[in-house]
Short mmCIF file of C-alpha atoms and ligand atoms in Angstrom, two decimals:
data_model
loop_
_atom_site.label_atom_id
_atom_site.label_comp_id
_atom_site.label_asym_id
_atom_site.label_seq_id
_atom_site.Cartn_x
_atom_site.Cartn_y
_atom_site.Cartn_z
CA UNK D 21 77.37 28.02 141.84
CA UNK D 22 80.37 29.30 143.47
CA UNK D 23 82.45 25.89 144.65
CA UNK D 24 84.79 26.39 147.49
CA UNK D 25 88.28 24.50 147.36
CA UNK D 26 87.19 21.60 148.27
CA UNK D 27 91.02 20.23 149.40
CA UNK D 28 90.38 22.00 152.34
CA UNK D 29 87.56 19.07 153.48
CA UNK D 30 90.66 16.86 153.26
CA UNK D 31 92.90 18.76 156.68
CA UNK D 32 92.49 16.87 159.52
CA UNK D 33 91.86 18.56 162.89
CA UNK D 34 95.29 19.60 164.08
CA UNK D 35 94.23 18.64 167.81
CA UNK D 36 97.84 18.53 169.21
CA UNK D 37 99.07 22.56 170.37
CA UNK D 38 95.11 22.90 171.03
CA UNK D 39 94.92 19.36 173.24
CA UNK D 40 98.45 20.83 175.60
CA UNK D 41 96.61 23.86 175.78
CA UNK D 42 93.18 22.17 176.64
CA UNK D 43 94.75 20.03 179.35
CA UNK D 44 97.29 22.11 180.52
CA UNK D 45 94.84 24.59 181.32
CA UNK D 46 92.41 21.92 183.17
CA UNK D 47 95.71 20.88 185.35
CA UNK D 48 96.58 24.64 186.46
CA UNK D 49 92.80 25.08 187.35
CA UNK D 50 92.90 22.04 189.37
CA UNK D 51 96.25 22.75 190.84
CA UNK D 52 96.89 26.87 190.96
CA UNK D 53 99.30 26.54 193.83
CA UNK D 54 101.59 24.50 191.03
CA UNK D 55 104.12 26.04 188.84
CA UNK D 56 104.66 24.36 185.47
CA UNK D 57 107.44 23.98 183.57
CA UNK D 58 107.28 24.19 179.89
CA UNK D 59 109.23 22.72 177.45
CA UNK D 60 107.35 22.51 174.91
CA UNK D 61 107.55 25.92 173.24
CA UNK D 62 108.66 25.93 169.77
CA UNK D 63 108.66 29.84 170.52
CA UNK D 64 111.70 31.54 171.14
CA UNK D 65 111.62 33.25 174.88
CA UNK D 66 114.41 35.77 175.13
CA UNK D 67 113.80 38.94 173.21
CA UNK D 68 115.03 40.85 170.20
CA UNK D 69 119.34 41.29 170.44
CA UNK D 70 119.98 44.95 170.90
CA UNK D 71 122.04 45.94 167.81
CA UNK D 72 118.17 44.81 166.11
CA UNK D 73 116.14 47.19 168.69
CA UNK D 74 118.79 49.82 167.55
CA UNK D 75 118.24 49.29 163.89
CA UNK D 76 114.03 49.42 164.58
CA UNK D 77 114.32 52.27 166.19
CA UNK D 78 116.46 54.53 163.70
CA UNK D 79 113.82 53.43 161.01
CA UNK D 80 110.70 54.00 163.02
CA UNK D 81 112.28 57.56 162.72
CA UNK D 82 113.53 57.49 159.22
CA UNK D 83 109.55 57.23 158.14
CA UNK D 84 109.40 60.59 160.51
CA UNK D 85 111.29 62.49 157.88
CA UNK D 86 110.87 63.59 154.28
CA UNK D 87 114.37 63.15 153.32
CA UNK D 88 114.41 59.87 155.02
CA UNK D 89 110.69 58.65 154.63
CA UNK D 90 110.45 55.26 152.16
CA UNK D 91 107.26 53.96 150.38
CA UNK D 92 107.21 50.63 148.98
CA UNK D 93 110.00 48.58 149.25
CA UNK D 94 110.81 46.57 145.99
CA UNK D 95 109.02 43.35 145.64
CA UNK D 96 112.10 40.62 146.42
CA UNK D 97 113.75 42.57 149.24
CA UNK D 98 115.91 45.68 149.72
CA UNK D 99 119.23 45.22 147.71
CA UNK D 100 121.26 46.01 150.40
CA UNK D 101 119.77 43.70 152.52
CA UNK D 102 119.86 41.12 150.13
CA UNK D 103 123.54 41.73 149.63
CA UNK D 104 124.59 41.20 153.54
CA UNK D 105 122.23 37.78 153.48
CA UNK D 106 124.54 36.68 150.18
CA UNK D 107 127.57 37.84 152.05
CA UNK D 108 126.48 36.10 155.08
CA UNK D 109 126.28 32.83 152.79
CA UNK D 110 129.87 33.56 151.40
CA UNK D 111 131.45 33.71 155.09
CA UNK D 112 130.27 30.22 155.24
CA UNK D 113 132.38 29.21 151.72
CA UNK D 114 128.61 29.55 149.97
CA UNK D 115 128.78 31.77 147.24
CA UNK D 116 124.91 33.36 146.45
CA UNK D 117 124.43 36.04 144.12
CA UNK D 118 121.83 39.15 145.34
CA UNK D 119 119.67 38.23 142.97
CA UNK D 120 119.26 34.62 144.51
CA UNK D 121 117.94 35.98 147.26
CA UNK D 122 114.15 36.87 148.16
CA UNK D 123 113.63 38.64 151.55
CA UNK D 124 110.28 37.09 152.97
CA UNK D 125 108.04 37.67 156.01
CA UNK D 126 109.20 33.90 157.15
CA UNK D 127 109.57 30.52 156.78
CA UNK D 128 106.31 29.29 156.93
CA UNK D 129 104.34 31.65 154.32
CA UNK D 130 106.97 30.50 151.66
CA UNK D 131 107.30 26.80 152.52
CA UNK D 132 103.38 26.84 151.30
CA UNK D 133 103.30 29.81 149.08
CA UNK D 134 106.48 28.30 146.81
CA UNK D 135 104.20 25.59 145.57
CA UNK D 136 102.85 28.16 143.72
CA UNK D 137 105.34 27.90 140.61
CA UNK D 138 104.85 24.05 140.81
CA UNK D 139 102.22 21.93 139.09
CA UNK D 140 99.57 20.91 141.08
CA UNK D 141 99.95 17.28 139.20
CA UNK D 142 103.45 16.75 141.12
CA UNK D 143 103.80 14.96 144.20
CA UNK D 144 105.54 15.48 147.33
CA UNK D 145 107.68 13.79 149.42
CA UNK D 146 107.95 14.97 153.21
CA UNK D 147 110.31 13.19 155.49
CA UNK D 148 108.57 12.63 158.86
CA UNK D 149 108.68 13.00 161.57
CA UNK D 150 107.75 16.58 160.45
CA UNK D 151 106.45 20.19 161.01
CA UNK D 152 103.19 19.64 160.35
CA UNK D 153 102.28 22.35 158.02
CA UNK D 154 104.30 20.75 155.29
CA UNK D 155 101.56 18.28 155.07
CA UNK D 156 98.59 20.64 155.31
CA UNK D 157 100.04 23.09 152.73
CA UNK D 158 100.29 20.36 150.55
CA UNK D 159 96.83 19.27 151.03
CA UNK D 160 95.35 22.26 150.81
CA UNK D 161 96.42 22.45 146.70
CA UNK D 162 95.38 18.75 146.60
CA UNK D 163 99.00 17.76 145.76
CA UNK D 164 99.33 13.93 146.17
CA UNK D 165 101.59 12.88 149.32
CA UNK D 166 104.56 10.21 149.98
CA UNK D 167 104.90 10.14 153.49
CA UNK D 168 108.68 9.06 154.30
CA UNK D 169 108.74 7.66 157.64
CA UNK D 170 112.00 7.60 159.61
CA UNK D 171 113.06 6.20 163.21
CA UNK D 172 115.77 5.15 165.67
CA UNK D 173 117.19 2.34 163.16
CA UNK D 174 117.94 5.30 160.85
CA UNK D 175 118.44 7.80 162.93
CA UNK D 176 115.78 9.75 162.11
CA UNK D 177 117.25 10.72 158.99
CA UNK D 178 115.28 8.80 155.99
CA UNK D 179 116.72 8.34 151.91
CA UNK D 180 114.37 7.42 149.29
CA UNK D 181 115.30 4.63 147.24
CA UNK D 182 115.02 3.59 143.53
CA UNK D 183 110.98 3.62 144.13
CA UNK D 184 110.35 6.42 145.30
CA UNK D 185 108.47 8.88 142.50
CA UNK D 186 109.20 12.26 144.16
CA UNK D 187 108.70 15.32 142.25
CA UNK D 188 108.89 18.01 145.31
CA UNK D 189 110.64 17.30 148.52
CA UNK D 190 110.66 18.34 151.96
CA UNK D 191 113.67 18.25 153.78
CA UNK D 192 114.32 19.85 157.08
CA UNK D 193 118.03 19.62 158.35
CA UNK D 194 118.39 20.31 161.74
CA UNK D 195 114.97 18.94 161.68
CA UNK D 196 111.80 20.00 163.81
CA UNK D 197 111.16 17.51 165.71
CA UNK D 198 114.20 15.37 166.11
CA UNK D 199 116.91 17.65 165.99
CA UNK D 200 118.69 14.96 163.79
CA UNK D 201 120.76 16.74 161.03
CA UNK D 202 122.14 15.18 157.46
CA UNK D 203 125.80 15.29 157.13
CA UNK D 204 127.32 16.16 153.53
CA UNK D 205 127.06 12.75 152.08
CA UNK D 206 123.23 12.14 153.43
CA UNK D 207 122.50 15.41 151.86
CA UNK D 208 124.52 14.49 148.99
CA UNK D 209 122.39 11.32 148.61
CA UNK D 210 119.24 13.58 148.33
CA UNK D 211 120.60 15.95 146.22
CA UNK D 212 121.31 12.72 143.15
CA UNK D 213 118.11 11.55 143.71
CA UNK D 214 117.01 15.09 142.67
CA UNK D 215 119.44 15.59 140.12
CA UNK D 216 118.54 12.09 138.28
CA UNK D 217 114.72 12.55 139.02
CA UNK D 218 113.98 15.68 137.83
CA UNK D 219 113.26 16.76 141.30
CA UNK D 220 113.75 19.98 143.24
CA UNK D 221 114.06 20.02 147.22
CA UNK D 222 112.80 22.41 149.05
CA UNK D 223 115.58 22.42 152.00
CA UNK D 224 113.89 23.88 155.46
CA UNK D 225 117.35 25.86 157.30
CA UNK D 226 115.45 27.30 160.11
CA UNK D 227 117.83 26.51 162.43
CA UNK D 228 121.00 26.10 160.51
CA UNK D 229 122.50 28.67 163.35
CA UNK D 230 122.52 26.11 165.97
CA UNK D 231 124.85 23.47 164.12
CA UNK D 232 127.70 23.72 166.18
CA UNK D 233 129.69 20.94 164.49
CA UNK D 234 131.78 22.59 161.78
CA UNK D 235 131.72 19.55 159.56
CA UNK D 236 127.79 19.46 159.16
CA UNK D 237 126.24 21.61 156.38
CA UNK D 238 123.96 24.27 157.14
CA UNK D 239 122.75 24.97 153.63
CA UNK D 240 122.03 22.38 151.04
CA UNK D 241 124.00 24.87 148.42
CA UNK D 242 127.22 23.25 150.85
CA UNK D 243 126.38 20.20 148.32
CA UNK D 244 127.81 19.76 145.09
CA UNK D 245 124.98 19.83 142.44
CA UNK D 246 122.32 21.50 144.60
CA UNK D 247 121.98 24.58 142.80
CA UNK D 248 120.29 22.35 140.14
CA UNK D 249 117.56 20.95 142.33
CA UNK D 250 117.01 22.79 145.26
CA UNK D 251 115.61 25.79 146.96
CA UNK D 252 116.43 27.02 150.49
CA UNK D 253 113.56 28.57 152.90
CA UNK D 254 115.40 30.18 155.96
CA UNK D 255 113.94 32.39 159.01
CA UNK D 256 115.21 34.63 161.55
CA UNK D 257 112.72 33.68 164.06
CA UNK D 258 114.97 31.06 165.85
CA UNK D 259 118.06 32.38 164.76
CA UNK D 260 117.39 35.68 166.17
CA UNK D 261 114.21 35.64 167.73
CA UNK D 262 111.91 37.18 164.99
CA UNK D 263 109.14 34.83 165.60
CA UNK D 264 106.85 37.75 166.48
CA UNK D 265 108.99 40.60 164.33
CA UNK D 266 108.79 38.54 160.83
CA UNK D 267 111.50 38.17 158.85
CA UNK D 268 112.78 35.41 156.28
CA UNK D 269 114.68 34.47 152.83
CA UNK D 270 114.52 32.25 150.52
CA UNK D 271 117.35 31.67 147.91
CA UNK D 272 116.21 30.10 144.36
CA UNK D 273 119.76 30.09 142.06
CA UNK D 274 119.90 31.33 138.65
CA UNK D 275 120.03 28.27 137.14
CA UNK D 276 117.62 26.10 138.67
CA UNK D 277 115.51 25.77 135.77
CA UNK D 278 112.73 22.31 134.67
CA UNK D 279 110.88 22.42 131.34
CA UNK D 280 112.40 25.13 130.19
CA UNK D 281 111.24 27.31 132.92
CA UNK D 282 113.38 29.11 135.29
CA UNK D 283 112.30 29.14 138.98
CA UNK D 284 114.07 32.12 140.01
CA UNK D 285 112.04 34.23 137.04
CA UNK D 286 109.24 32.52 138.29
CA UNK D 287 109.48 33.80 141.66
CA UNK D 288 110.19 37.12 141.07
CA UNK D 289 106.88 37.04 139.02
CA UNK D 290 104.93 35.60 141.86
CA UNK D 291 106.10 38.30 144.46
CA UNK D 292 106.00 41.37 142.45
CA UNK D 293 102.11 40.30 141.24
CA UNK D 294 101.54 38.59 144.89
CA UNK D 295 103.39 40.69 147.14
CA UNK D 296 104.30 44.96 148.22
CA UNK D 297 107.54 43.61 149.62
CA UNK D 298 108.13 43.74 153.31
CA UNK D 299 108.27 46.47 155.62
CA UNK D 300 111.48 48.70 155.64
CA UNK D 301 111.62 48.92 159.23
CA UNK D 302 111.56 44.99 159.56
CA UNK D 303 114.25 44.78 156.59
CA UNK D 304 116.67 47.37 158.83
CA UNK D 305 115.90 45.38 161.79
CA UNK D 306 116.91 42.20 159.76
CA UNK D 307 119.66 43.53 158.15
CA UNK D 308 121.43 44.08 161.63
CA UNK D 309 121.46 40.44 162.37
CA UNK D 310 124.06 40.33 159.88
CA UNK D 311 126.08 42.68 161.21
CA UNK D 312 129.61 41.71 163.77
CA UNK D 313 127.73 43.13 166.46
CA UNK D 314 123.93 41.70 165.32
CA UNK D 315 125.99 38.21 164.72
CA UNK D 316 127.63 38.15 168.63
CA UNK D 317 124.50 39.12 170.13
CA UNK D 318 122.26 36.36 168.53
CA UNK D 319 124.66 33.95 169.51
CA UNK D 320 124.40 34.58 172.98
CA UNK D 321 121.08 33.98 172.63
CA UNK D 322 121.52 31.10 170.85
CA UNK D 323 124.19 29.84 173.37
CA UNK D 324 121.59 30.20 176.48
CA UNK D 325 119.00 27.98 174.34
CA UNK D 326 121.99 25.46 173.59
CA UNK D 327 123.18 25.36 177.07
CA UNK D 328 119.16 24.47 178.31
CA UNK D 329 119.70 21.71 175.42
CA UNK D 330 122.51 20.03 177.14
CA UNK D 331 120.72 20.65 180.83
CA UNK D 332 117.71 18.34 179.46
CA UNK D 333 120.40 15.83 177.57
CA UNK D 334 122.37 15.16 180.51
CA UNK D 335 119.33 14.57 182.29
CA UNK D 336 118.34 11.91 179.96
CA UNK D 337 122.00 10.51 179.91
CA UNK D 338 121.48 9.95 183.53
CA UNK D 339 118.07 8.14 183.16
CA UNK D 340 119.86 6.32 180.24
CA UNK D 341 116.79 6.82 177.77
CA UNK D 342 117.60 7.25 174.05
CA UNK D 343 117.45 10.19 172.10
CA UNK D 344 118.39 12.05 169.18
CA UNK D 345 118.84 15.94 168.72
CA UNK D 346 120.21 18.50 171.33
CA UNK D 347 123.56 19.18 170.08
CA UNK D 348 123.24 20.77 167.26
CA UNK D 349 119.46 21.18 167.13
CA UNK D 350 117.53 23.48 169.83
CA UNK D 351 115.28 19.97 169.66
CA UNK D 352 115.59 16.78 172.08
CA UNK D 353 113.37 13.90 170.37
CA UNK D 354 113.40 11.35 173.19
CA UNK D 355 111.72 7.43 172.89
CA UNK D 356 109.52 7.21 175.67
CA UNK D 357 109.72 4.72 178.34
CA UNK D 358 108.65 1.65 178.95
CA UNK D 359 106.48 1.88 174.99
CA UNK D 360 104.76 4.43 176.38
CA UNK D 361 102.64 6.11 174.39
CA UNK D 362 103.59 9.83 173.67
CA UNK D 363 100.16 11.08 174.95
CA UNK D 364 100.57 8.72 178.06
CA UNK D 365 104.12 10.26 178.32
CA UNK D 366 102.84 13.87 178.40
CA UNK D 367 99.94 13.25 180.89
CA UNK D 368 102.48 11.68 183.43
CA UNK D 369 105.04 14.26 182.89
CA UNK D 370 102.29 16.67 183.65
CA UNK D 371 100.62 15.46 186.69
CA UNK D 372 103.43 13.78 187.97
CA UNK D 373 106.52 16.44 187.60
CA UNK D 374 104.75 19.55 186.32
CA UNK D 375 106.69 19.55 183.30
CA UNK D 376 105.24 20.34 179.97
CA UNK D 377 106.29 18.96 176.39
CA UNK D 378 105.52 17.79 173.08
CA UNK D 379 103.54 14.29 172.18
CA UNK D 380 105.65 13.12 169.03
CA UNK D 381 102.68 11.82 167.52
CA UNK D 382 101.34 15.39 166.47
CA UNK D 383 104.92 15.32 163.76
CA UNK D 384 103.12 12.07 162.08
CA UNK D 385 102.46 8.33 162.84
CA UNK D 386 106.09 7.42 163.59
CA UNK D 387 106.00 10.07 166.36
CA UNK D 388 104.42 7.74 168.10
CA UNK D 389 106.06 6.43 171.15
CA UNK D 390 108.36 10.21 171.19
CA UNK D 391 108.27 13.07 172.76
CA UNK D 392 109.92 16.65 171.84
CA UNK D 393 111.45 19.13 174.72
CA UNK D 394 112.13 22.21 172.93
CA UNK D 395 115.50 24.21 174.24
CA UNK D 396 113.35 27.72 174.28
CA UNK D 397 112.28 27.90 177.11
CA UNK D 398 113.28 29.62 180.60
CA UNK D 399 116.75 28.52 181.95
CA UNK D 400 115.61 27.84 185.74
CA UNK D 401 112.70 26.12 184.57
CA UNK D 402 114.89 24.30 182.27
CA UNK D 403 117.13 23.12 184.83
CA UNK D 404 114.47 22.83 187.45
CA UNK D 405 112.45 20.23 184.69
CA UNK D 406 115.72 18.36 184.16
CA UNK D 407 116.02 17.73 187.73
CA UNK D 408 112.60 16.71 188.16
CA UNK D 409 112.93 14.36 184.89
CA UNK D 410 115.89 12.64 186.44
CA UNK D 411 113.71 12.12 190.26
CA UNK D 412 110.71 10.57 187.85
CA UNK D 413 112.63 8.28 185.64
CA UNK D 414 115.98 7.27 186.71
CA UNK D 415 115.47 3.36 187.38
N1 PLP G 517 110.20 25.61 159.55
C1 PLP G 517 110.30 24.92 160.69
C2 PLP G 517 110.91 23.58 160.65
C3 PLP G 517 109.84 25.45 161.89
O1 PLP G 517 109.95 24.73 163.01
C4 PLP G 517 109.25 26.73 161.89
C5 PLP G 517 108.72 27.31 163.13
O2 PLP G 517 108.61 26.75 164.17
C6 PLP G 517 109.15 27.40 160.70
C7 PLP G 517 109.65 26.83 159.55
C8 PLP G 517 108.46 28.72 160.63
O3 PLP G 517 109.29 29.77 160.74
P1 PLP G 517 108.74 31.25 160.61
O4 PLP G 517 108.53 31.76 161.99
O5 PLP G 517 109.82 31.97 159.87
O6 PLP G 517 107.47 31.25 159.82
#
């Protein structure tokens, strides 16, 4: 008889985005005459930059002509685009070879579908507070779990130590939820433990483009020895608002091989038997994010989410509650007050203030007594939350 995979009995109910929905909704019915403000979104909010529109366009109209009409696209991304991501690597002192790189439809199909060219007898480590579908990728192959729990005393940024049997490992630097980011040497710690282990990290850069502070890494391949252990899943979605368009990479180097097997082979393998490639209209749209023009337009996106960031941090500077994130993160991870917990948090916020966020508990157990504000959302709401934080909670 035909046996279903039975990992799948082993997910638990995600109840968080459907629980803000659920009472969210309940509050505007009870209340239509109130506006809320959300800052909760993980979703970007300003659309796609112009030079991108541009590029869309022209291709919608290439596929009207013979002479300029394309079929599939190869498997692992259009060369040239693959070229301007490696370039865009090598402006930041990173040099990437074409071939390292695999143009994806986005972060979150490869973080799962990578596990592919791993044994399903490994385990996996996944830092947490965390985006939650590390976890239920991982259950769904019945992979075995460490959970790595992190908090104020370390900053939210966790190290295994001389214990710790990791084979595959999570780590996402500026990190969804906290914002916190590894610097070179906390990276560099990682990427030993790799090296000696055996290991290979799977390092999560989706929003390497709002690190502000030159001296923190934005790619693990920054780190001496990472192109031995580690694998980078990126996105455009936050870095230039593809969340609905679909676009990624992932790099694999050349020589990131384990029992005799090399990964990058591996993964060419998987996506030309798995995978048509990805559209060539969303590849030209993609590829002019990497242009001067695509690059100076996403960042004034980026700089209206960053400047919302600091609206919501000075308003918890002046209510003198602790947090983490902000700067160079488009996250704010904030303790909640008085050991509140972060459900408690969110129903006051909502029926006190009208203002919408994220219960830390849905990133794992040590998200307990936290809360996320996300820095996507609308600036006047932004600023018209912050003041209404700072009227609820300055003591
Ligand atoms: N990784 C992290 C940490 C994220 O927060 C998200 C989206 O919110 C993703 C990956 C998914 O990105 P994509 O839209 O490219 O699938």
């Amino acid at each position: 008889m035909l046996k279903p995979n039975m990992n799948y009995a082993d997910l638990k109910d995600s109840y968080l985005f459907y629980n803000i929905a659920q009472k969210t909704k309940a509050y505007s019915e009870k209340n239509p005459d109130r506006h809320l403000l959300r800052l909760g979104i993980g979703d970007v909010s300003l659309p796609l930059a112009p030079a991108v529109i541009d590029a869309l366009n022209k291709a919608v109209l290439d596929q009207a002509e013979k002479t300029t009409f394309r079929g599939y696209m190869p498997e692992c991304g259009d060369p040239s685009l693959r070229q301007v991501i490696a370039e865009y690597y090598s402006t930041r002192s990173v040099e990437i070879s074409p071939d390292e790189v695999f143009v994806s439809s986005g972060a979150s199909d490869e973080l799962g579908d990578i596990l592919a060219i791993f044994d399903k007898g490994n385990t996996t480590l996944i830092t947490e507070p965390a985006y939650p579908a590390y976890v239920d990728a991982n259950i769904m192959e019945g992979r075995r779990i460490i959970h790595l729990s992190s908090g104020i005393d370390n900053g939210f940024l966790p190290f295994p130590d001389e214990n710790t049997e990791a084979d595959l490992i999570y780590i996402c630097s500026p990190n969804n939820p906290t914002g916190a980011v590894y610097d070179h040497a906390g990276l560099k710690k990682w990427v030993d433990y790799a090296n000696a282990r055996g290991s290979v990290i799977l390092f999560d850069a989706a929003y390497e483009a709002f690190i502000e502070d030159p001296s923190l890494p934005r790619s693990i391949f920054e780190i001496d020895g990472a192109r031995n252990c580690a694998i980078e899943i990126c996105s455009l979605s936050k870095t230039a608002g593809f969340t609905g368009t679909r676009l990624g990479y992932t790099i694999i180097p050349a020589e990131l091989e384990r029992c005799g097997m090399n990964l990058n082979s591996m993964w060419i393998r998987n996506r030309t038997t798995k995978t048509n490639g990805i559209s060539y209209i969303l590849q030209k749209g993609g590829a002019a994010v990497f242009t001067v023009e695509g690059r100076r337009q996403v960042l004034e996106n980026i700089k209206i989410y960053k400047n919302n960031a600091r609206v919501i941090m000075n308003a918890l500077d002046e209510c003198g509650i602790w947090y983490c994130g902000g700067k160079n993160a488009p996250y704010i991870w904030m303790k909640c007050p008085d050991g509140m917990g972060s459900w408690e948090f969110f129903d006051l916020l909502l029926n006190e203030i009208q203002v919408v966020g994220t219960p830390g508990e849905g990133f794992g157990k040590c998200g307990e007594k936290f809360f996320r504000f996300s820095s996507f959302g609308d600036p006047e709401d932004t600023r018209n939350a912050a003041e209404r934080l700072i009227r609820l909670l300055r003591k």
